[in-house]
Coordinates of C-alpha atoms and ligand atoms in Angstrom, one line a residue:
M1080 CA 62.4 4.5 26.5
N1081 CA 62.3 7.3 29.0
A1082 CA 61.0 10.8 28.2
T1083 CA 64.4 12.5 28.2
A1084 CA 65.8 10.0 25.7
M1085 CA 62.7 10.2 23.5
A1086 CA 62.8 14.0 23.3
E1087 CA 66.5 13.9 22.4
R1088 CA 65.9 11.4 19.6
V1089 CA 63.1 13.4 18.2
R1090 CA 65.1 16.6 18.3
R1091 CA 68.0 14.8 16.5
G1092 CA 65.6 13.5 13.8
E1093 CA 66.3 9.8 14.8
T1094 CA 62.7 9.1 15.4
S1095 CA 59.5 11.0 14.8
A1096 CA 56.8 12.3 17.1
R1097 CA 54.2 10.5 14.9
F1098 CA 55.9 7.2 15.4
L1099 CA 56.1 7.7 19.2
A1100 CA 52.4 8.7 19.3
E1101 CA 51.4 5.6 17.4
E1102 CA 53.4 3.4 19.7
S1103 CA 51.7 5.0 22.7
L1104 CA 48.3 4.5 21.1
R1105 CA 49.2 0.8 20.5
A1106 CA 50.2 0.4 24.2
I1107 CA 47.0 2.2 25.3
R1108 CA 44.8 -0.1 23.0
A1109 CA 46.5 -3.2 24.3
R1110 CA 45.5 -2.7 27.9
N1111 CA 43.0 0.1 28.3
E1112 CA 40.0 -2.2 28.3
E1113 CA 41.5 -4.3 31.1
L1114 CA 42.9 -1.5 33.2
N1115 CA 40.4 1.4 32.6
V1116 CA 43.2 4.0 32.6
F1117 CA 42.0 6.5 29.9
L1118 CA 38.5 7.8 30.0
H1119 CA 39.1 9.5 26.7
V1120 CA 41.8 8.8 24.2
D1121 CA 42.4 11.9 22.0
E1122 CA 43.7 10.1 19.0
H1123 CA 43.0 12.9 16.6
G1124 CA 44.5 15.6 18.8
A1125 CA 47.5 13.5 19.6
M1126 CA 48.3 12.8 15.9
A1127 CA 47.8 16.5 15.1
A1128 CA 50.2 17.6 17.9
A1129 CA 52.8 15.0 16.8
A1130 CA 52.5 16.2 13.2
R1131 CA 53.2 19.8 14.3
V1132 CA 56.4 18.6 16.1
D1133 CA 57.5 16.6 13.0
D1134 CA 56.8 19.6 10.8
A1135 CA 58.8 21.9 13.0
I1136 CA 61.8 19.5 12.8
A1137 CA 61.4 19.3 9.0
R1138 CA 61.6 23.1 8.9
G1139 CA 64.8 23.0 11.0
E1140 CA 63.1 24.4 14.1
D1141 CA 63.5 23.1 17.6
P1142 CA 60.0 21.9 18.8
G1143 CA 61.0 22.0 22.5
R1144 CA 62.3 20.1 25.5
L1145 CA 59.6 17.5 25.4
A1146 CA 59.6 17.1 21.6
G1147 CA 57.3 14.2 20.6
V1148 CA 56.9 12.8 24.2
P1149 CA 53.4 11.3 24.8
I1150 CA 51.8 12.4 28.0
A1151 CA 48.6 11.5 29.9
L1152 CA 46.5 14.2 31.6
K1153 CA 44.4 13.6 34.7
D1154 CA 40.8 14.3 33.7
N1155 CA 40.5 17.3 36.0
L1156 CA 42.8 19.3 33.7
C1157 CA 41.1 21.3 31.0
Q1158 CA 42.1 21.0 27.4
V1159 CA 40.1 23.0 24.9
G1160 CA 37.5 20.9 23.1
V1161 CA 38.5 17.6 24.8
P1162 CA 35.8 16.0 27.1
T1163 CA 36.7 16.7 30.8
T1164 CA 34.7 14.9 33.4
C1165 CA 36.5 14.8 36.8
S1166 CA 35.2 11.2 36.7
S1167 CA 31.8 12.7 37.6
R1168 CA 28.4 12.2 35.9
I1169 CA 27.7 15.9 36.6
L1170 CA 30.3 17.0 34.0
E1171 CA 29.5 14.3 31.4
G1172 CA 29.5 15.7 27.9
W1173 CA 31.2 19.0 29.0
R1174 CA 34.1 20.3 26.8
P1175 CA 36.2 23.1 28.2
P1176 CA 36.4 26.3 26.1
Y1177 CA 40.0 26.8 27.1
S1178 CA 43.2 24.9 28.0
A1179 CA 44.9 24.8 31.4
T1180 CA 48.2 26.7 31.5
V1181 CA 50.1 23.4 32.1
V1182 CA 48.6 22.0 28.9
E1183 CA 49.6 25.1 26.9
R1184 CA 53.1 24.8 28.3
L1185 CA 53.3 21.1 27.4
L1186 CA 52.3 21.9 23.8
D1187 CA 54.8 24.7 23.6
A1188 CA 57.5 22.3 24.7
G1189 CA 56.5 19.8 22.0
A1190 CA 54.8 17.2 24.2
V1191 CA 51.9 15.2 22.8
P1192 CA 48.8 14.9 25.1
M1193 CA 47.3 11.4 24.5
G1194 CA 44.1 11.8 26.4
K1195 CA 42.4 12.1 29.8
T1196 CA 42.9 9.6 32.6
N1197 CA 40.6 8.2 35.3
L1198 CA 40.5 9.6 38.8
D1199 CA 38.5 9.4 42.0
E1200 CA 35.4 11.6 41.4
F1201 CA 36.5 15.3 41.8
A1202 CA 39.9 13.9 43.1
M1203 CA 38.2 12.7 46.3
G1204 CA 39.6 9.3 47.2
S1205 CA 42.8 7.2 47.3
S1206 CA 42.0 4.3 45.0
T1207 CA 40.0 5.6 41.9
E1208 CA 37.1 3.5 43.2
T1209 CA 35.0 6.6 43.6
S1210 CA 35.1 7.3 39.8
A1211 CA 31.7 7.3 38.2
F1212 CA 33.2 5.4 35.3
G1213 CA 34.6 2.4 37.2
P1214 CA 37.9 2.0 39.0
T1215 CA 41.4 1.8 37.3
R1216 CA 43.4 -1.4 37.9
N1217 CA 47.0 -1.4 39.0
P1218 CA 49.1 -2.6 36.0
L1219 CA 51.5 -4.4 38.3
D1220 CA 48.7 -6.5 39.8
P1221 CA 45.2 -5.9 38.3
T1222 CA 43.5 -7.3 41.4
R1223 CA 44.7 -4.2 43.2
V1224 CA 44.0 -0.5 43.1
P1225 CA 46.6 1.9 41.6
G1226 CA 46.0 4.4 44.4
G1227 CA 44.3 7.7 43.9
S1228 CA 43.1 10.1 43.2
S1229 CA 45.4 10.4 40.2
G1230 CA 45.3 6.6 39.7
G1231 CA 44.7 6.7 36.0
S1232 CA 47.8 8.9 35.4
A1233 CA 50.0 6.7 37.6
A1234 CA 48.7 3.6 35.9
A1235 CA 49.3 5.1 32.4
V1236 CA 53.0 5.6 33.2
A1237 CA 53.4 2.3 35.1
A1238 CA 51.8 0.4 32.2
G1239 CA 54.1 2.0 29.7
M1240 CA 51.3 3.7 27.8
T1241 CA 53.0 7.1 28.2
P1242 CA 56.3 7.9 29.7
L1243 CA 54.9 10.9 31.5
A1244 CA 51.6 12.0 33.1
L1245 CA 50.2 14.9 35.1
G1246 CA 48.2 14.6 38.2
S1247 CA 47.0 16.8 41.0
D1248 CA 47.8 16.5 44.7
T1249 CA 45.5 17.9 47.3
G1250 CA 46.3 15.5 50.1
G1251 CA 48.6 12.9 48.5
S1252 CA 47.0 12.2 45.1
I1253 CA 50.3 12.2 43.2
R1254 CA 52.6 10.7 45.7
Q1255 CA 50.3 7.9 46.9
P1256 CA 49.5 6.5 43.5
A1257 CA 53.1 6.9 42.4
A1258 CA 54.2 4.8 45.4
L1259 CA 51.5 2.1 44.7
C1260 CA 52.5 1.9 41.0
G1261 CA 56.3 1.9 41.5
I1262 CA 57.0 5.3 39.8
V1263 CA 58.2 8.8 40.7
G1264 CA 55.6 11.5 41.7
V1265 CA 56.2 15.0 42.8
K1266 CA 53.9 17.4 44.8
P1267 CA 55.5 20.8 44.1
T1268 CA 55.5 23.8 46.4
Y1269 CA 52.1 25.6 46.5
G1270 CA 52.1 28.2 43.8
L1271 CA 55.0 26.7 41.8
V1272 CA 52.8 25.3 39.0
S1273 CA 49.9 27.3 37.7
R1274 CA 46.4 25.9 38.5
Y1275 CA 44.6 27.9 35.8
G1276 CA 42.4 25.3 34.1
L1277 CA 42.7 22.7 36.9
I1278 CA 39.1 22.0 38.2
A1279 CA 39.2 23.0 41.8
F1280 CA 38.8 20.6 44.7
A1281 CA 40.3 22.4 47.7
S1282 CA 41.9 25.6 46.5
S1283 CA 44.3 26.2 49.4
L1284 CA 45.8 22.7 48.9
D1285 CA 45.6 21.7 45.2
Q1286 CA 48.8 21.5 43.2
I1287 CA 49.6 20.0 39.8
G1288 CA 52.6 17.8 39.5
P1289 CA 54.5 15.2 37.4
F1290 CA 54.5 11.4 37.2
A1291 CA 57.5 9.7 35.5
T1292 CA 59.5 6.4 35.5
S1293 CA 62.7 8.2 36.6
V1294 CA 63.7 11.2 38.7
A1295 CA 65.3 12.9 35.7
D1296 CA 62.1 12.7 33.7
A1297 CA 60.1 14.1 36.6
A1298 CA 62.5 17.0 36.9
L1299 CA 62.3 17.7 33.2
L1300 CA 58.5 17.7 33.2
L1301 CA 58.3 19.9 36.3
E1302 CA 60.7 22.4 34.8
V1303 CA 58.5 22.7 31.7
I1304 CA 55.2 23.3 33.6
A1305 CA 56.5 25.4 36.5
G1306 CA 56.9 29.2 36.7
H1307 CA 54.8 32.3 37.1
D1308 CA 51.4 32.5 35.4
P1309 CA 49.4 35.8 35.6
M1310 CA 46.2 33.8 35.2
D1311 CA 46.6 32.2 38.6
S1312 CA 46.6 34.6 41.5
T1313 CA 48.3 32.1 43.8
S1314 CA 51.2 31.6 41.3
L1315 CA 54.6 32.4 42.8
P1316 CA 56.1 35.5 41.1
E1317 CA 59.2 33.9 39.7
P1318 CA 60.4 31.8 36.8
A1319 CA 60.6 28.0 36.9
P1320 CA 63.5 26.7 39.0
S1321 CA 66.4 24.9 37.5
L1322 CA 66.0 21.2 38.4
V1323 CA 67.6 19.1 35.7
A1324 CA 71.0 20.9 36.2
H1325 CA 71.0 19.9 39.9
L1326 CA 70.1 16.2 39.5
D1327 CA 73.6 15.0 40.3
D1328 CA 74.2 17.3 43.2
G1329 CA 74.0 14.4 45.6
V1330 CA 73.4 14.7 49.3
A1331 CA 77.0 15.4 50.7
G1332 CA 76.7 17.7 53.6
R1333 CA 72.9 17.6 53.8
R1334 CA 71.1 17.1 57.1
I1335 CA 68.2 14.8 56.8
G1336 CA 65.6 14.0 59.4
L1337 CA 64.0 10.6 59.6
V1338 CA 60.5 11.5 61.0
R1339 CA 59.0 9.0 63.5
E1340 CA 55.4 10.1 62.7
L1341 CA 56.0 9.4 59.0
I1342 CA 56.7 5.7 59.5
E1343 CA 54.4 5.1 62.5
G1344 CA 51.9 2.3 61.7
A1345 CA 53.4 1.5 58.3
D1346 CA 53.9 -2.1 57.2
A1347 CA 57.2 -3.6 58.4
E1348 CA 58.6 -3.8 54.9
I1349 CA 57.9 -0.1 54.4
V1350 CA 59.6 0.9 57.6
T1351 CA 62.6 -1.3 56.5
A1352 CA 62.7 0.5 53.1
V1353 CA 62.7 3.9 54.8
E1354 CA 65.5 2.9 57.2
R1355 CA 67.5 1.4 54.3
A1356 CA 67.0 4.7 52.4
A1357 CA 68.4 6.6 55.4
S1358 CA 71.6 4.4 55.4
V1359 CA 72.0 4.9 51.6
L1360 CA 71.7 8.7 52.0
E1361 CA 74.2 8.5 54.9
A1362 CA 76.6 6.5 52.9
A1363 CA 76.3 9.2 50.2
G1364 CA 77.5 11.8 52.7
A1365 CA 74.4 13.1 54.4
T1366 CA 73.9 13.2 58.1
V1367 CA 70.7 11.5 59.1
V1368 CA 69.1 12.2 62.5
E1369 CA 65.9 10.7 63.9
L1370 CA 63.3 13.2 65.0
S1371 CA 59.7 13.6 66.0
I1372 CA 57.1 16.1 64.9
P1373 CA 54.0 15.2 67.0
E1374 CA 51.9 17.9 65.2
L1375 CA 51.9 15.8 62.1
R1376 CA 49.4 13.4 63.8
L1377 CA 46.8 16.2 63.7
G1378 CA 47.1 16.5 59.9
L1379 CA 44.4 14.1 58.9
S1380 CA 41.7 15.6 61.2
A1381 CA 42.5 19.2 60.0
Y1382 CA 42.5 18.1 56.4
Y1383 CA 39.1 16.5 56.6
L1384 CA 37.6 19.7 57.8
I1385 CA 39.5 22.2 55.5
A1386 CA 39.4 20.2 52.3
P1387 CA 35.6 19.4 52.5
A1388 CA 34.9 23.0 53.5
E1389 CA 36.6 24.3 50.4
A1390 CA 35.1 21.6 48.3
S1391 CA 31.6 22.4 49.4
S1392 CA 32.1 25.9 48.2
N1393 CA 34.0 25.0 44.9
L1394 CA 31.4 22.4 43.9
A1395 CA 28.4 24.9 44.4
R1396 CA 28.9 25.8 40.7
Y1397 CA 27.6 22.5 39.5
D1398 CA 24.0 23.6 39.4
G1399 CA 22.7 22.1 36.2
V1400 CA 22.8 25.6 34.5
R1401 CA 26.4 26.1 33.5
Y1402 CA 28.1 22.7 33.0
G1403 CA 27.3 19.2 31.8
L1404 CA 24.4 17.3 33.3
R1405 CA 20.9 18.9 33.8
V1406 CA 18.0 16.9 35.2
T1407 CA 14.9 19.0 34.5
D1408 CA 12.2 19.5 37.1
E1409 CA 9.3 21.8 37.9
D1410 CA 11.3 24.9 38.8
V1411 CA 15.0 26.0 39.0
T1412 CA 15.5 25.0 42.7
A1413 CA 14.0 21.5 42.0
M1414 CA 16.2 21.3 38.9
N1415 CA 19.3 22.2 40.9
E1416 CA 18.5 19.6 43.5
A1417 CA 17.6 16.8 41.0
T1418 CA 20.8 17.5 39.0
R1419 CA 23.1 17.4 42.0
T1420 CA 21.4 14.3 43.4
A1421 CA 21.8 12.4 40.2
G1422 CA 25.2 13.9 39.2
F1423 CA 27.3 13.5 42.3
G1424 CA 28.5 10.2 43.8
A1425 CA 28.4 9.1 47.4
E1426 CA 31.9 10.3 48.4
V1427 CA 31.4 13.8 46.8
K1428 CA 28.1 14.1 48.7
R1429 CA 29.8 13.1 51.9
R1430 CA 32.4 15.8 51.4
I1431 CA 29.9 18.5 50.6
M1432 CA 27.9 17.6 53.7
L1433 CA 31.0 17.5 55.9
G1434 CA 32.2 20.8 54.6
T1435 CA 28.9 22.6 54.8
Y1436 CA 28.5 21.4 58.4
A1437 CA 32.0 22.6 59.3
L1438 CA 31.3 26.0 57.8
S1439 CA 27.8 26.4 59.3
A1440 CA 27.2 29.4 61.6
G1441 CA 26.9 27.4 64.8
Y1442 CA 30.0 25.2 64.2
Y1443 CA 32.4 27.4 62.2
D1444 CA 34.6 28.2 65.1
A1445 CA 34.5 24.7 66.6
Y1446 CA 35.4 22.9 63.4
Y1447 CA 36.7 25.1 60.5
G1448 CA 38.3 27.6 62.9
Q1449 CA 40.0 24.9 64.9
A1450 CA 41.3 23.2 61.8
L1451 CA 42.9 26.4 60.6
K1452 CA 44.7 26.8 64.0
V1453 CA 46.0 23.3 63.7
R1454 CA 47.2 24.1 60.2
T1455 CA 49.2 27.0 61.5
Q1456 CA 50.7 24.8 64.2
M1457 CA 51.7 22.3 61.6
R1458 CA 53.4 24.9 59.4
D1459 CA 55.3 26.2 62.5
A1460 CA 56.3 22.6 63.4
F1461 CA 57.8 22.1 59.9
K1462 CA 59.5 25.4 60.1
R1463 CA 61.1 24.4 63.4
A1464 CA 62.2 21.1 62.0
Y1465 CA 63.8 22.8 59.0
R1466 CA 66.0 24.9 61.4
D1467 CA 67.8 21.7 62.2
V1468 CA 67.7 19.7 59.0
D1469 CA 67.1 20.6 55.4
T1470 CA 65.2 17.5 54.2
L1471 CA 62.7 15.1 55.9
L1472 CA 62.4 11.4 55.2
G1473 CA 59.5 9.1 55.7
A1474 CA 57.2 6.6 54.1
T1475 CA 54.8 7.7 51.3
T1476 CA 52.0 5.2 52.3
P1477 CA 51.3 2.9 55.2
S1478 CA 50.9 -0.1 52.9
V1479 CA 51.5 -1.3 49.3
A1480 CA 48.6 -1.3 46.7
F1481 CA 45.5 -2.8 48.3
T1482 CA 42.8 -5.0 46.8
F1483 CA 39.5 -3.6 45.4
G1484 CA 36.8 -3.1 48.0
S1485 CA 39.1 -3.6 51.0
K1486 CA 38.5 0.0 52.1
T1487 CA 35.4 1.2 50.3
N1488 CA 33.0 0.5 53.2
D1489 CA 35.1 2.3 55.8
P1490 CA 35.9 5.9 54.8
M1491 CA 38.3 6.3 57.7
A1492 CA 40.4 3.4 56.5
M1493 CA 40.5 5.0 53.1
Y1494 CA 41.4 8.4 54.5
L1495 CA 44.3 6.9 56.4
S1496 CA 46.0 6.0 53.1
D1497 CA 47.1 9.6 53.0
V1498 CA 48.2 10.1 56.6
F1499 CA 51.9 10.6 55.6
T1500 CA 51.2 12.8 52.6
I1501 CA 48.6 15.3 53.9
P1502 CA 50.9 17.4 56.2
T1503 CA 52.9 18.7 53.2
N1504 CA 49.7 20.0 51.5
L1505 CA 48.6 21.8 54.7
A1506 CA 52.0 23.4 55.0
G1507 CA 52.1 24.3 51.2
E1508 CA 55.5 22.8 50.9
A1509 CA 57.2 20.3 48.5
A1510 CA 57.5 16.5 48.7
L1511 CA 58.0 13.6 46.4
S1512 CA 57.7 9.8 46.3
V1513 CA 60.5 7.7 44.8
P1514 CA 60.2 3.9 44.4
F1515 CA 62.5 2.2 46.9
G1516 CA 62.1 -1.3 48.2
R1517 CA 59.4 -4.0 48.0
G1518 CA 56.6 -4.9 50.3
E1519 CA 53.8 -7.4 50.6
A1520 CA 53.4 -9.6 47.5
D1521 CA 56.6 -8.2 46.1
L1522 CA 54.8 -4.9 45.3
P1523 CA 56.7 -1.6 45.1
T1524 CA 57.0 0.7 48.1
G1525 CA 57.6 4.4 48.0
V1526 CA 59.9 6.5 50.1
Q1527 CA 58.9 10.1 50.7
L1528 CA 61.3 13.1 50.8
L1529 CA 60.0 16.4 52.1
G1530 CA 61.4 19.9 52.1
P1531 CA 60.4 23.5 52.6
G1532 CA 58.9 25.6 49.8
R1533 CA 61.0 25.7 46.7
S1534 CA 63.2 22.8 47.7
E1535 CA 62.4 20.7 44.7
A1536 CA 65.9 20.7 43.3
R1537 CA 67.3 19.3 46.5
L1538 CA 64.6 16.7 46.9
L1539 CA 65.1 15.5 43.3
A1540 CA 68.8 15.2 43.8
A1541 CA 68.3 13.1 47.0
A1542 CA 65.8 11.0 45.2
K1543 CA 68.3 10.4 42.4
V1544 CA 70.8 9.0 45.0
L1545 CA 68.1 6.5 46.1
E1546 CA 67.1 5.7 42.5
D1547 CA 70.8 5.1 41.5
V1548 CA 71.2 2.6 44.3
E1549 CA 67.9 0.9 43.6
R1550 CA 68.8 0.4 39.9
G1551 CA 72.3 -0.7 40.8
S1552 CA 74.0 2.0 38.8
Ligands
LIG31 N1 42.8 11.0 49.3 C1 42.7 12.4 49.7 C2 41.2 12.8 49.6 O1 40.5 11.9 49.4 C3 43.6 13.3 48.9 C4 43.0 13.4 47.5 C5 43.9 14.3 46.6 O2 45.0 14.6 46.9 N2 43.2 14.8 45.6 O3 40.9 13.9 49.8

């Protein structure tokens, strides 16, 4: 059952939140050992949240738009009292003293958080293989990765453990795993969703967003979590946009650009899927033009300077004094060093070193400064493209879900998994991935729709057109 239907049934008293939470726990127990999706299942908290929803119904109150819907949270989102690790040894045993704004909004809407899902350590990766607690397996083919970094959240939804999940997307970490697991994932406009209580990776790029099995469910979840929050200084000063009401707007009259650089180098089946998506949108009344935005090719290089630079600063706080792990040594400096050496994994250390180097006095202008200029060029290039078209179309990933270990020895090969998703983060704009087509080994492929800031309603409506055709309705 999808989330929209679940909430309606709970609100009408046709099923209970407790029943849905128990069903979700059963589905989690059935496959969690095999797939390693949840790092922590919050059985007690979930049953308590479900009971609050059922009690509200019994009192004749409306518990909210996500009444009784089980949801999975990426383990870089804080929930008061619930272990939060970012899949890192350095945070092992830490329990946040407060909840993220998105978690508060979920609870206010009657959703039932089931626990915390696996991710690449500090969200750095594209496969969940950098998690200190072992990789997550793709529920569609357990010999393959679910993508990353929000691999656990995508897998929870794809395995039917929860109909909804939240992830974070700094360079593609919602869209890429959504594509690899055959579900919908949205990277909202920078500032649309509050990041208060999201553990920071690269603050000028991070955004929280939804995973769901349908476009309608993704729209509903995004509406619930979006909207201004005074606790996040980067939060846009406006209420949540209306998305569900526009789901059936279609694409008649739209101008859509099929971007050459967003299919370049992708598997043949993926290019075919994107081209078929273009014909479907055209048949539904849009005008599709082919275009080129050469600046997008610079995205990956700029990202791997900007994101590590910000990460090296954000991760300085893990010093063995304030959070989680502490490895004692003869003095404070030695303790800091021993803690960070033991607590961080290889990929996190690589990013800290890259970022520190890019920001160092002698190289700041040559690396970080250059990357910021490229970022501005990219933003301008998108702006120019949006003078001519209102939506862009491309692939989400160059390939379908890959096998374990196939990219772990070659960081560049792993980084290339996000070559199509990174430009949106650099521009601070909106994009989503919707399942469309099949690739190698009959695994799902994702099509990416991109738009300027605050274009989520339009992107979701276009995605719905593709979803309807794919489902034959
Ligand atoms: N895979 C990219 C990285 O490793 C993006 C990760 C993300 O979006 N969190 O940085």
